[in-house]
Amino acid sequence: MMRQYELVERVLKYDPKADEALLNRAYVYAMKAHGNQKRASGAPYFSHPLEVAAILTELKLDDATIATALLHDVIEDTDATRTEIDQMFGPEIGSLVDGLTKIKRLDLVSKRAEQAENFRKLLIAISTDIRVLLVKLADRLHNMRTLEHMKPESRQRNSEETLDIYAPLAGMMGMQALREELEDLAFRWLYPEAYEAVTDRLIEMRKHNRGLVEEIRQAIARKCADAGIAAETTGREKKPYAIWRKMENKQISLEQLSDIYGFRVIVDSIEDCYRVLGIVHTTWGTVPGRFKDYISAPKRNNYQSVHTTVYGPRHQRVELQIRTREMQHTAEFGIAAHALYKDQQYQATNGHDVEGADDSPYGRLRAMISSLLEAANPEEFLEHTKLELFHDQVFCFTPKGRLIALPRGATPLDFAYAVHTDIGNEAIAAYINGRHVPIDTHLRNGDEVVIETSKNHVRSAAWEAFAVTGRARAAIRRAAREAER
Ligand code: MN
């Protein structure tokens, strides 16, 4: 298990201004709170939040996110309360931990729910703070890495959820390495035979092609050097799940499988990207229909690169990605790449701003994610997934964390009737996330709703206009008739 000082040092290394005392406090608090609890593997429970925090240090996330990772299971699994977290760590971390607690409760509620249901949960998380989602993804990654200790049913369920929901989400957020690891772990448990066949074939091809990858890599590197371009060229084998998906989509067999290698050329400037492209295209024959310029037209998750495929040395099909160092950083870390940036730096490095974003860098990221979701282009993001976006419902919580699903446009009055008819009949106003609001306010995903009631209130039929659900409207009519009598 990682030591306390090791974790703190890791954070300080990329963020010297990080709050050391906060990290220490969170470490000790979570360790004590989980006490003697054990994981399915028999390891101390605390090793799990600690690993989750470690994963997030690889993404270089801020101190609040790391502290949240350490604390992410304490409210649900120990005696710790939200109030206590707020007092010890401040309301910012309190609300982040609360977000993760809500997601965890939803997991318990809807064990047998459809995939789309799961996706909605994530939407709720997104709507509060993007960091909740980053911690959730790291949480899922660690659980997937340790899946062998779980029962077969939960292995199956976790793997399905991971393939359908979390891996695509990581991709949507531009975090490719995270996506690939989640996919391969899930693939291994869901389709063990296919996984084995693909990895066996990979090993065989590796033996067969030994030298070829290096030969191609050197050929590209030499051409760049001849033109006086400083370039870093790497060759890379595709991941088992990506290969399998390709086989499924294109209906090809393992034997026909050829282009399992990809090459990447990293250069200093955009100009050099196009110069390398020119060299490659004039040296080798291009494969038609494979050229894509994501530099002049970046993907919605800010991914930038030039892609092309050529018939390279020994007439091998060679897939190439050409990009700058900055583009590489964004491609690797996605959303998290900008997590530590101050606003101005973020804009300067990013070039294009997000409309309607709030002032904080995280507000910006959140706005970016919601715009990704709203404009979800099936071809770009949801390819190969079963995800569906549902815009017709809002999910809200009681103060105790019970989930209330309502149609879009629903009000606290609908919420009150959904909880209990008596509460509905006595409802006069509400608090949404602690703010006093009128009874006809539209609810939004993730809202925590407290209903203000009055025993003396006499319901009139006019209140029907404040509700949208059939249940609430019928109950209002009934209460109004009784009141008249
Ligand atoms: Mn966890």
Short mmCIF file of C-alpha atoms and ligand atoms in Angstrom, two decimals:
data_model
loop_
_atom_site.label_atom_id
_atom_site.label_comp_id
_atom_site.label_asym_id
_atom_site.label_seq_id
_atom_site.Cartn_x
_atom_site.Cartn_y
_atom_site.Cartn_z
CA MET A 1 0.00 0.00 0.00
CA MET A 2 1.24 3.46 -0.80
CA ARG A 3 2.55 5.48 2.14
CA GLN A 4 1.01 8.78 3.12
CA TYR A 5 4.13 10.79 2.26
CA GLU A 6 4.43 9.05 -1.11
CA LEU A 7 0.98 10.21 -2.14
CA VAL A 8 1.61 13.76 -0.96
CA GLU A 9 4.96 13.85 -2.76
CA ARG A 10 3.38 12.69 -5.99
CA VAL A 11 0.90 15.55 -5.89
CA LEU A 12 3.49 18.16 -4.91
CA LYS A 13 5.66 17.06 -7.80
CA TYR A 14 3.17 18.31 -10.40
CA ASP A 15 1.44 20.93 -8.24
CA PRO A 16 3.86 22.54 -5.77
CA LYS A 17 1.06 24.76 -4.46
CA ALA A 18 -1.12 21.82 -3.43
CA ASP A 19 -2.47 21.89 0.12
CA GLU A 20 -0.29 19.35 1.86
CA ALA A 21 -2.17 19.54 5.15
CA LEU A 22 -5.45 18.85 3.39
CA LEU A 23 -4.08 15.72 1.73
CA ASN A 24 -2.66 14.48 5.01
CA ARG A 25 -5.94 15.13 6.79
CA ALA A 26 -7.94 13.29 4.15
CA TYR A 27 -5.54 10.33 4.19
CA VAL A 28 -5.70 9.89 7.96
CA TYR A 29 -9.44 10.53 8.15
CA ALA A 30 -10.29 7.96 5.44
CA MET A 31 -7.90 5.38 6.84
CA LYS A 32 -9.44 5.68 10.32
CA ALA A 33 -13.00 5.77 8.98
CA HIS A 34 -12.56 2.51 7.03
CA GLY A 35 -10.80 0.99 10.04
CA ASN A 36 -10.76 -2.79 9.80
CA GLN A 37 -13.01 -3.04 6.75
CA LYS A 38 -11.72 -5.47 4.14
CA ARG A 39 -12.10 -5.74 0.39
CA ALA A 40 -13.23 -8.97 -1.30
CA SER A 41 -9.55 -9.75 -1.88
CA GLY A 42 -8.88 -9.59 1.85
CA ALA A 43 -6.83 -6.40 1.51
CA PRO A 44 -7.61 -3.51 3.88
CA TYR A 45 -10.50 -1.48 2.42
CA PHE A 46 -8.46 1.71 2.60
CA SER A 47 -6.13 0.35 -0.09
CA HIS A 48 -8.98 0.98 -2.55
CA PRO A 49 -9.52 4.75 -2.06
CA LEU A 50 -5.75 5.09 -1.90
CA GLU A 51 -5.30 3.40 -5.28
CA VAL A 52 -8.07 5.55 -6.73
CA ALA A 53 -6.20 8.64 -5.51
CA ALA A 54 -2.99 7.27 -7.03
CA ILE A 55 -4.67 6.80 -10.43
CA LEU A 56 -5.81 10.42 -10.31
CA THR A 57 -2.30 11.67 -9.53
CA GLU A 58 -1.28 10.14 -12.85
CA LEU A 59 -3.80 12.49 -14.42
CA LYS A 60 -2.26 15.31 -12.36
CA LEU A 61 -5.50 16.38 -10.76
CA ASP A 62 -5.88 19.07 -8.12
CA ASP A 63 -5.64 18.54 -4.36
CA ALA A 64 -9.41 18.70 -3.85
CA THR A 65 -9.92 15.86 -6.34
CA ILE A 66 -7.22 13.73 -4.70
CA ALA A 67 -8.74 14.34 -1.25
CA THR A 68 -12.16 13.46 -2.67
CA ALA A 69 -10.74 10.21 -4.04
CA LEU A 70 -9.47 9.29 -0.57
CA LEU A 71 -12.85 10.11 0.94
CA HIS A 72 -15.10 8.84 -1.85
CA ASP A 73 -16.55 5.84 0.00
CA VAL A 74 -16.66 7.15 3.58
CA ILE A 75 -20.20 8.53 3.68
CA GLU A 76 -21.76 5.42 2.19
CA ASP A 77 -19.60 2.78 3.86
CA THR A 78 -18.61 4.23 7.26
CA ASP A 79 -20.09 6.36 10.04
CA ALA A 80 -18.84 9.56 8.44
CA THR A 81 -21.46 12.16 7.53
CA ARG A 82 -21.67 14.94 4.97
CA THR A 83 -21.74 17.52 7.79
CA GLU A 84 -18.54 16.16 9.23
CA ILE A 85 -16.83 16.17 5.82
CA ASP A 86 -17.96 19.76 5.28
CA GLN A 87 -16.55 20.80 8.65
CA MET A 88 -13.24 19.02 8.22
CA PHE A 89 -12.60 19.61 4.53
CA GLY A 90 -14.86 22.45 3.48
CA PRO A 91 -18.07 22.47 1.42
CA GLU A 92 -16.29 22.06 -1.93
CA ILE A 93 -14.90 18.64 -1.04
CA GLY A 94 -18.10 17.92 0.87
CA SER A 95 -20.18 18.31 -2.26
CA LEU A 96 -17.75 16.29 -4.38
CA VAL A 97 -17.86 13.38 -1.93
CA ASP A 98 -21.62 13.79 -1.79
CA GLY A 99 -21.79 13.45 -5.58
CA LEU A 100 -19.92 10.15 -5.43
CA THR A 101 -22.14 8.94 -2.61
CA LYS A 102 -25.18 9.67 -4.75
CA ILE A 103 -23.79 7.72 -7.68
CA LYS A 104 -23.02 4.81 -5.39
CA ARG A 105 -26.56 4.83 -4.00
CA LEU A 106 -27.93 4.82 -7.51
CA ASP A 107 -25.83 1.76 -8.23
CA LEU A 108 -27.61 0.02 -5.40
CA VAL A 109 -31.06 1.21 -6.45
CA SER A 110 -30.95 0.06 -10.02
CA LYS A 111 -29.01 -3.16 -10.08
CA ARG A 112 -31.28 -4.65 -12.66
CA ALA A 113 -32.01 -1.50 -14.59
CA GLU A 114 -31.38 -0.99 -18.27
CA GLN A 115 -28.13 0.46 -19.55
CA ALA A 116 -29.70 3.79 -20.29
CA GLU A 117 -30.62 4.06 -16.66
CA ASN A 118 -26.95 3.87 -15.77
CA PHE A 119 -26.13 6.53 -18.20
CA ARG A 120 -28.61 8.90 -16.68
CA LYS A 121 -26.91 8.49 -13.36
CA LEU A 122 -23.75 9.74 -14.91
CA LEU A 123 -25.53 12.68 -16.38
CA ILE A 124 -26.55 13.62 -12.90
CA ALA A 125 -22.99 13.47 -11.75
CA ILE A 126 -21.85 15.53 -14.69
CA SER A 127 -24.37 18.21 -13.95
CA THR A 128 -22.84 18.91 -10.55
CA ASP A 129 -19.06 18.83 -10.98
CA ILE A 130 -16.91 17.16 -13.59
CA ARG A 131 -14.42 16.09 -10.92
CA VAL A 132 -17.03 13.72 -9.49
CA LEU A 133 -16.94 11.94 -12.82
CA LEU A 134 -13.14 11.79 -12.91
CA VAL A 135 -13.07 10.19 -9.46
CA LYS A 136 -15.85 7.81 -10.51
CA LEU A 137 -13.89 6.71 -13.57
CA ALA A 138 -10.76 6.09 -11.47
CA ASP A 139 -12.92 4.21 -8.93
CA ARG A 140 -14.28 2.03 -11.71
CA LEU A 141 -10.81 1.44 -13.14
CA HIS A 142 -9.48 0.20 -9.81
CA ASN A 143 -12.51 -2.02 -9.30
CA MET A 144 -12.03 -3.47 -12.79
CA ARG A 145 -8.34 -4.08 -12.10
CA THR A 146 -9.29 -6.12 -9.04
CA LEU A 147 -12.33 -7.87 -10.52
CA GLU A 148 -10.92 -11.38 -10.13
CA HIS A 149 -11.86 -11.30 -6.44
CA MET A 150 -15.52 -10.65 -7.15
CA LYS A 151 -18.36 -13.12 -7.66
CA PRO A 152 -19.04 -14.13 -11.28
CA GLU A 153 -22.37 -12.21 -11.37
CA SER A 154 -20.83 -8.95 -10.29
CA ARG A 155 -17.92 -9.50 -12.64
CA GLN A 156 -20.37 -9.84 -15.48
CA ARG A 157 -22.44 -6.83 -14.47
CA ASN A 158 -19.43 -4.60 -13.85
CA SER A 159 -17.86 -5.57 -17.15
CA GLU A 160 -21.05 -4.88 -19.09
CA GLU A 161 -21.48 -1.51 -17.42
CA THR A 162 -17.88 -0.70 -18.11
CA LEU A 163 -18.16 -1.47 -21.83
CA ASP A 164 -21.53 0.21 -22.24
CA ILE A 165 -21.12 3.25 -20.05
CA TYR A 166 -17.77 4.03 -18.49
CA ALA A 167 -15.33 3.25 -21.30
CA PRO A 168 -17.27 5.28 -23.87
CA LEU A 169 -17.58 8.07 -21.34
CA ALA A 170 -13.81 8.09 -20.78
CA GLY A 171 -13.42 8.28 -24.56
CA MET A 172 -15.94 11.07 -24.78
CA MET A 173 -13.88 12.97 -22.24
CA GLY A 174 -10.84 12.39 -24.43
CA MET A 175 -9.08 10.05 -21.99
CA GLN A 176 -7.90 7.39 -24.40
CA ALA A 177 -5.52 5.44 -22.17
CA LEU A 178 -8.20 5.10 -19.51
CA ARG A 179 -10.73 4.05 -22.10
CA GLU A 180 -8.47 1.36 -23.53
CA GLU A 181 -7.64 -0.13 -20.17
CA LEU A 182 -11.30 -0.25 -19.13
CA GLU A 183 -12.22 -1.88 -22.44
CA ASP A 184 -9.55 -4.55 -22.30
CA LEU A 185 -10.35 -5.46 -18.69
CA ALA A 186 -14.06 -5.76 -19.44
CA PHE A 187 -13.42 -7.66 -22.67
CA ARG A 188 -11.30 -10.18 -20.80
CA TRP A 189 -14.09 -11.02 -18.33
CA LEU A 190 -17.04 -10.82 -20.69
CA TYR A 191 -15.65 -12.78 -23.64
CA PRO A 192 -12.77 -14.84 -22.23
CA GLU A 193 -12.49 -17.08 -25.30
CA ALA A 194 -12.42 -14.22 -27.78
CA TYR A 195 -9.95 -12.41 -25.57
CA GLU A 196 -7.65 -15.39 -25.51
CA ALA A 197 -7.90 -15.97 -29.25
CA VAL A 198 -7.03 -12.35 -30.01
CA THR A 199 -4.13 -12.17 -27.57
CA ASP A 200 -2.75 -15.51 -28.83
CA ARG A 201 -2.88 -14.24 -32.37
CA LEU A 202 -1.17 -11.03 -31.29
CA ILE A 203 1.67 -12.97 -29.73
CA GLU A 204 2.07 -14.99 -32.90
CA MET A 205 2.05 -11.93 -35.13
CA ARG A 206 4.55 -10.27 -32.84
CA LYS A 207 6.92 -13.19 -33.37
CA HIS A 208 6.29 -13.21 -37.11
CA ASN A 209 6.64 -9.45 -37.52
CA ARG A 210 9.57 -8.99 -35.24
CA GLY A 211 11.76 -6.39 -36.87
CA LEU A 212 9.05 -5.13 -39.21
CA VAL A 213 7.65 -2.57 -36.80
CA GLU A 214 11.13 -1.31 -36.07
CA GLU A 215 11.94 -1.22 -39.77
CA ILE A 216 8.87 0.88 -40.53
CA ARG A 217 9.51 3.12 -37.55
CA GLN A 218 13.07 3.77 -38.66
CA ALA A 219 12.02 4.42 -42.25
CA ILE A 220 9.61 7.13 -41.11
CA ALA A 221 12.14 8.59 -38.68
CA ARG A 222 14.84 8.72 -41.35
CA LYS A 223 12.58 10.54 -43.82
CA CYS A 224 11.78 13.15 -41.17
CA ALA A 225 15.43 13.56 -40.24
CA ASP A 226 16.40 13.98 -43.91
CA ALA A 227 13.95 16.86 -44.16
CA GLY A 228 15.41 18.45 -41.02
CA ILE A 229 12.29 17.90 -38.92
CA ALA A 230 12.70 17.05 -35.24
CA ALA A 231 10.27 14.18 -34.84
CA GLU A 232 9.69 11.40 -32.37
CA THR A 233 8.36 8.27 -34.04
CA THR A 234 6.84 5.36 -32.17
CA GLY A 235 5.19 2.13 -33.23
CA ARG A 236 2.33 0.70 -31.26
CA GLU A 237 0.30 -2.47 -31.28
CA LYS A 238 -3.45 -2.05 -31.11
CA LYS A 239 -5.28 -3.23 -28.01
CA PRO A 240 -7.13 -6.58 -27.94
CA TYR A 241 -10.60 -5.06 -27.57
CA ALA A 242 -10.01 -2.56 -30.39
CA ILE A 243 -8.88 -5.40 -32.65
CA TRP A 244 -11.82 -7.58 -31.75
CA ARG A 245 -14.28 -4.76 -32.35
CA LYS A 246 -12.77 -4.20 -35.75
CA MET A 247 -13.10 -7.90 -36.57
CA GLU A 248 -16.73 -7.86 -35.50
CA ASN A 249 -17.55 -4.73 -37.48
CA LYS A 250 -15.76 -5.70 -40.65
CA GLN A 251 -16.51 -9.40 -40.41
CA ILE A 252 -12.90 -10.43 -40.77
CA SER A 253 -11.19 -13.42 -39.27
CA LEU A 254 -8.09 -13.50 -37.09
CA GLU A 255 -6.10 -14.83 -40.05
CA GLN A 256 -7.09 -11.90 -42.24
CA LEU A 257 -6.17 -9.48 -39.54
CA SER A 258 -3.36 -7.31 -40.83
CA ASP A 259 -3.10 -3.70 -39.72
CA ILE A 260 -2.65 -4.15 -36.04
CA TYR A 261 0.18 -1.66 -35.81
CA GLY A 262 -0.18 2.06 -35.59
CA PHE A 263 2.58 4.62 -35.80
CA ARG A 264 2.75 8.00 -34.21
CA VAL A 265 4.91 10.94 -35.19
CA ILE A 266 5.21 13.71 -32.60
CA VAL A 267 6.62 17.04 -33.77
CA ASP A 268 7.10 20.56 -32.41
CA SER A 269 4.71 22.61 -34.51
CA ILE A 270 1.55 22.39 -36.58
CA GLU A 271 3.57 23.34 -39.63
CA ASP A 272 5.78 20.30 -39.06
CA CYS A 273 2.71 18.06 -38.86
CA TYR A 274 1.79 18.97 -42.42
CA ARG A 275 5.40 18.77 -43.59
CA VAL A 276 5.63 15.20 -42.26
CA LEU A 277 2.31 14.43 -43.92
CA GLY A 278 3.68 15.70 -47.23
CA ILE A 279 6.80 13.57 -46.90
CA VAL A 280 4.83 10.46 -46.06
CA HIS A 281 2.38 10.96 -48.92
CA THR A 282 5.10 11.54 -51.49
CA THR A 283 7.25 8.63 -50.30
CA TRP A 284 4.60 5.92 -50.08
CA GLY A 285 1.28 5.29 -51.79
CA THR A 286 -1.75 6.43 -49.83
CA VAL A 287 -4.67 4.17 -48.98
CA PRO A 288 -7.72 6.02 -50.31
CA GLY A 289 -10.31 7.32 -47.87
CA ARG A 290 -8.09 7.16 -44.83
CA PHE A 291 -6.82 10.72 -44.60
CA LYS A 292 -8.40 12.75 -41.79
CA ASP A 293 -7.38 16.21 -40.67
CA TYR A 294 -8.43 16.71 -37.06
CA ILE A 295 -6.01 19.62 -36.72
CA SER A 296 -7.99 22.05 -38.82
CA ALA A 297 -11.24 20.40 -37.68
CA PRO A 298 -10.71 19.13 -34.10
CA LYS A 299 -13.07 16.54 -32.65
CA ARG A 300 -15.59 17.87 -30.17
CA ASN A 301 -13.54 16.59 -27.25
CA ASN A 302 -10.67 18.78 -28.48
CA TYR A 303 -8.74 15.87 -29.99
CA GLN A 304 -6.37 17.07 -32.67
CA SER A 305 -4.18 15.04 -35.02
CA VAL A 306 -3.67 14.17 -38.64
CA HIS A 307 -4.47 10.56 -39.58
CA THR A 308 -3.47 8.77 -42.73
CA THR A 309 -2.72 5.27 -43.98
CA VAL A 310 -0.07 4.44 -46.55
CA TYR A 311 1.41 1.36 -48.19
CA GLY A 312 4.75 1.58 -46.46
CA PRO A 313 7.98 -0.44 -46.54
CA ARG A 314 7.44 -4.05 -47.74
CA HIS A 315 3.96 -2.95 -48.91
CA GLN A 316 2.59 -3.12 -45.40
CA ARG A 317 -0.41 -0.96 -44.62
CA VAL A 318 0.85 1.62 -42.16
CA GLU A 319 -1.53 3.71 -40.07
CA LEU A 320 -0.07 7.03 -39.02
CA GLN A 321 -1.04 9.69 -36.53
CA ILE A 322 0.87 12.95 -36.78
CA ARG A 323 0.53 15.58 -34.06
CA THR A 324 2.31 18.10 -31.84
CA ARG A 325 3.39 17.50 -28.26
CA GLU A 326 0.48 19.56 -26.91
CA MET A 327 -1.98 17.61 -29.02
CA GLN A 328 -0.47 14.41 -27.69
CA HIS A 329 -0.97 15.63 -24.13
CA THR A 330 -4.62 16.42 -24.80
CA ALA A 331 -5.13 13.09 -26.56
CA GLU A 332 -3.76 11.25 -23.57
CA PHE A 333 -5.34 13.12 -20.70
CA GLY A 334 -8.40 14.61 -22.38
CA ILE A 335 -10.51 16.69 -20.04
CA ALA A 336 -8.02 16.10 -17.26
CA ALA A 337 -5.26 17.73 -19.31
CA HIS A 338 -6.75 21.09 -18.49
CA ALA A 339 -7.74 20.38 -14.93
CA LEU A 340 -4.91 22.32 -13.34
CA TYR A 341 -4.90 25.23 -15.71
CA LYS A 342 -6.01 28.63 -14.58
CA ASP A 343 -8.66 30.19 -16.80
CA GLN A 344 -6.40 32.33 -18.90
CA GLN A 345 -3.91 29.59 -19.48
CA TYR A 346 -6.75 27.33 -20.41
CA GLN A 347 -7.98 29.74 -23.03
CA ALA A 348 -4.51 30.47 -24.31
CA THR A 349 -3.61 26.84 -24.79
CA ASN A 350 -6.97 25.89 -26.05
CA GLY A 351 -7.71 28.67 -28.47
CA HIS A 352 -11.45 28.25 -28.46
CA ASP A 353 -13.67 29.03 -25.56
CA VAL A 354 -16.84 27.31 -24.44
CA GLU A 355 -19.99 29.36 -24.58
CA GLY A 356 -21.82 30.15 -21.39
CA ALA A 357 -19.22 28.56 -19.15
CA ASP A 358 -18.91 29.79 -15.58
CA ASP A 359 -15.70 31.38 -14.35
CA SER A 360 -13.84 28.47 -12.81
CA PRO A 361 -11.77 26.10 -14.93
CA TYR A 362 -13.97 23.28 -13.76
CA GLY A 363 -17.08 25.17 -14.76
CA ARG A 364 -15.55 25.40 -18.19
CA LEU A 365 -14.87 21.69 -18.32
CA ARG A 366 -18.37 20.95 -17.18
CA ALA A 367 -19.81 23.17 -19.87
CA MET A 368 -17.65 21.39 -22.41
CA ILE A 369 -18.88 17.99 -21.30
CA SER A 370 -22.50 19.05 -21.34
CA SER A 371 -22.07 20.45 -24.82
CA LEU A 372 -20.53 17.14 -25.84
CA LEU A 373 -23.51 15.31 -24.47
CA GLU A 374 -26.10 17.61 -25.95
CA ALA A 375 -24.56 17.56 -29.35
CA ALA A 376 -23.65 13.91 -29.09
CA ASN A 377 -22.94 12.90 -32.63
CA PRO A 378 -23.52 9.16 -32.79
CA GLU A 379 -20.83 8.62 -35.35
CA GLU A 380 -18.22 10.46 -33.37
CA PHE A 381 -18.88 9.39 -29.81
CA LEU A 382 -21.38 6.64 -29.54
CA GLU A 383 -20.09 4.39 -32.24
CA HIS A 384 -19.80 0.81 -30.95
CA THR A 385 -21.79 1.58 -27.83
CA LYS A 386 -25.33 0.93 -26.79
CA LEU A 387 -25.67 4.32 -25.18
CA GLU A 388 -28.77 6.32 -25.72
CA LEU A 389 -29.38 9.81 -24.54
CA PHE A 390 -32.60 10.38 -22.75
CA HIS A 391 -33.71 13.95 -22.47
CA ASP A 392 -37.19 13.25 -21.22
CA GLN A 393 -36.51 12.75 -17.53
CA VAL A 394 -35.01 14.48 -14.52
CA PHE A 395 -33.57 12.68 -11.53
CA CYS A 396 -33.75 14.35 -8.13
CA PHE A 397 -32.97 13.36 -4.59
CA THR A 398 -34.62 13.54 -1.20
CA PRO A 399 -32.31 14.81 1.57
CA LYS A 400 -31.74 11.18 2.52
CA GLY A 401 -30.49 10.38 -0.96
CA ARG A 402 -33.61 8.60 -2.27
CA LEU A 403 -33.87 8.94 -6.02
CA ILE A 404 -37.05 10.39 -7.48
CA ALA A 405 -37.44 10.14 -11.26
CA LEU A 406 -39.79 12.67 -12.84
CA PRO A 407 -40.63 13.81 -16.35
CA ARG A 408 -38.79 16.86 -17.63
CA GLY A 409 -40.54 20.08 -16.62
CA ALA A 410 -41.60 18.61 -13.26
CA THR A 411 -41.79 20.90 -10.23
CA PRO A 412 -41.28 20.47 -6.47
CA LEU A 413 -45.03 19.88 -6.30
CA ASP A 414 -44.67 16.81 -8.52
CA PHE A 415 -41.73 15.77 -6.40
CA ALA A 416 -43.77 16.12 -3.18
CA TYR A 417 -46.60 13.97 -4.55
CA ALA A 418 -44.10 11.41 -5.81
CA VAL A 419 -42.72 11.07 -2.29
CA HIS A 420 -46.12 10.87 -0.56
CA THR A 421 -49.65 12.16 -1.19
CA ASP A 422 -49.80 13.77 2.27
CA ILE A 423 -46.59 15.67 1.64
CA GLY A 424 -47.95 16.72 -1.73
CA ASN A 425 -51.17 18.03 -0.19
CA GLU A 426 -49.29 20.08 2.39
CA ALA A 427 -46.52 21.35 0.09
CA ILE A 428 -46.37 25.13 -0.24
CA ALA A 429 -42.78 25.82 -1.33
CA ALA A 430 -39.41 24.08 -1.50
CA TYR A 431 -35.70 24.32 -1.01
CA ILE A 432 -33.65 23.18 -4.00
CA ASN A 433 -30.01 22.55 -3.08
CA GLY A 434 -30.60 24.68 0.01
CA ARG A 435 -32.16 27.61 -1.88
CA HIS A 436 -35.75 28.63 -1.15
CA VAL A 437 -37.80 28.46 -4.36
CA PRO A 438 -41.44 28.74 -5.48
CA ILE A 439 -43.42 25.55 -5.92
CA ASP A 440 -43.55 25.84 -9.74
CA THR A 441 -39.76 25.93 -10.25
CA HIS A 442 -38.51 23.47 -12.87
CA LEU A 443 -36.36 20.72 -11.38
CA ARG A 444 -33.01 19.82 -12.82
CA ASN A 445 -30.92 16.65 -12.78
CA GLY A 446 -29.21 16.08 -9.46
CA ASP A 447 -31.32 18.60 -7.51
CA GLU A 448 -31.77 17.86 -3.84
CA VAL A 449 -35.31 18.85 -2.92
CA VAL A 450 -36.70 19.62 0.53
CA ILE A 451 -40.42 20.30 0.61
CA GLU A 452 -41.80 23.05 2.83
CA THR A 453 -45.18 21.99 4.16
CA SER A 454 -48.03 23.66 6.02
CA LYS A 455 -50.81 21.78 7.82
CA ASN A 456 -53.16 24.76 7.45
CA HIS A 457 -52.86 24.97 3.71
CA VAL A 458 -56.09 24.49 1.80
CA ARG A 459 -55.52 23.04 -1.64
CA SER A 460 -57.35 24.75 -4.50
CA ALA A 461 -57.79 23.40 -8.02
CA ALA A 462 -55.67 26.27 -9.35
CA TRP A 463 -52.57 24.44 -8.09
CA GLU A 464 -53.01 21.88 -10.84
CA ALA A 465 -51.22 24.34 -13.11
CA PHE A 466 -48.06 23.93 -11.02
CA ALA A 467 -47.75 20.20 -11.65
CA VAL A 468 -47.06 18.11 -14.74
CA THR A 469 -47.40 14.51 -13.54
CA GLY A 470 -50.76 12.76 -13.75
CA ARG A 471 -50.35 11.56 -10.22
CA ALA A 472 -49.93 15.05 -8.78
CA ARG A 473 -52.70 16.58 -10.87
CA ALA A 474 -55.22 13.90 -9.93
CA ALA A 475 -54.31 14.23 -6.25
CA ILE A 476 -54.68 18.03 -6.40
CA ARG A 477 -58.17 17.75 -7.96
CA ARG A 478 -59.17 15.24 -5.30
CA ALA A 479 -57.84 17.41 -2.45
CA ALA A 480 -59.54 20.50 -3.88
CA ARG A 481 -62.91 18.69 -4.10
CA GLU A 482 -62.58 17.53 -0.51
CA ALA A 483 -61.65 21.02 0.63
CA GLU A 484 -64.76 22.45 -1.07
CA ARG A 485 -66.96 19.98 0.71
MN MN B 1 -15.02 3.01 -4.44
#
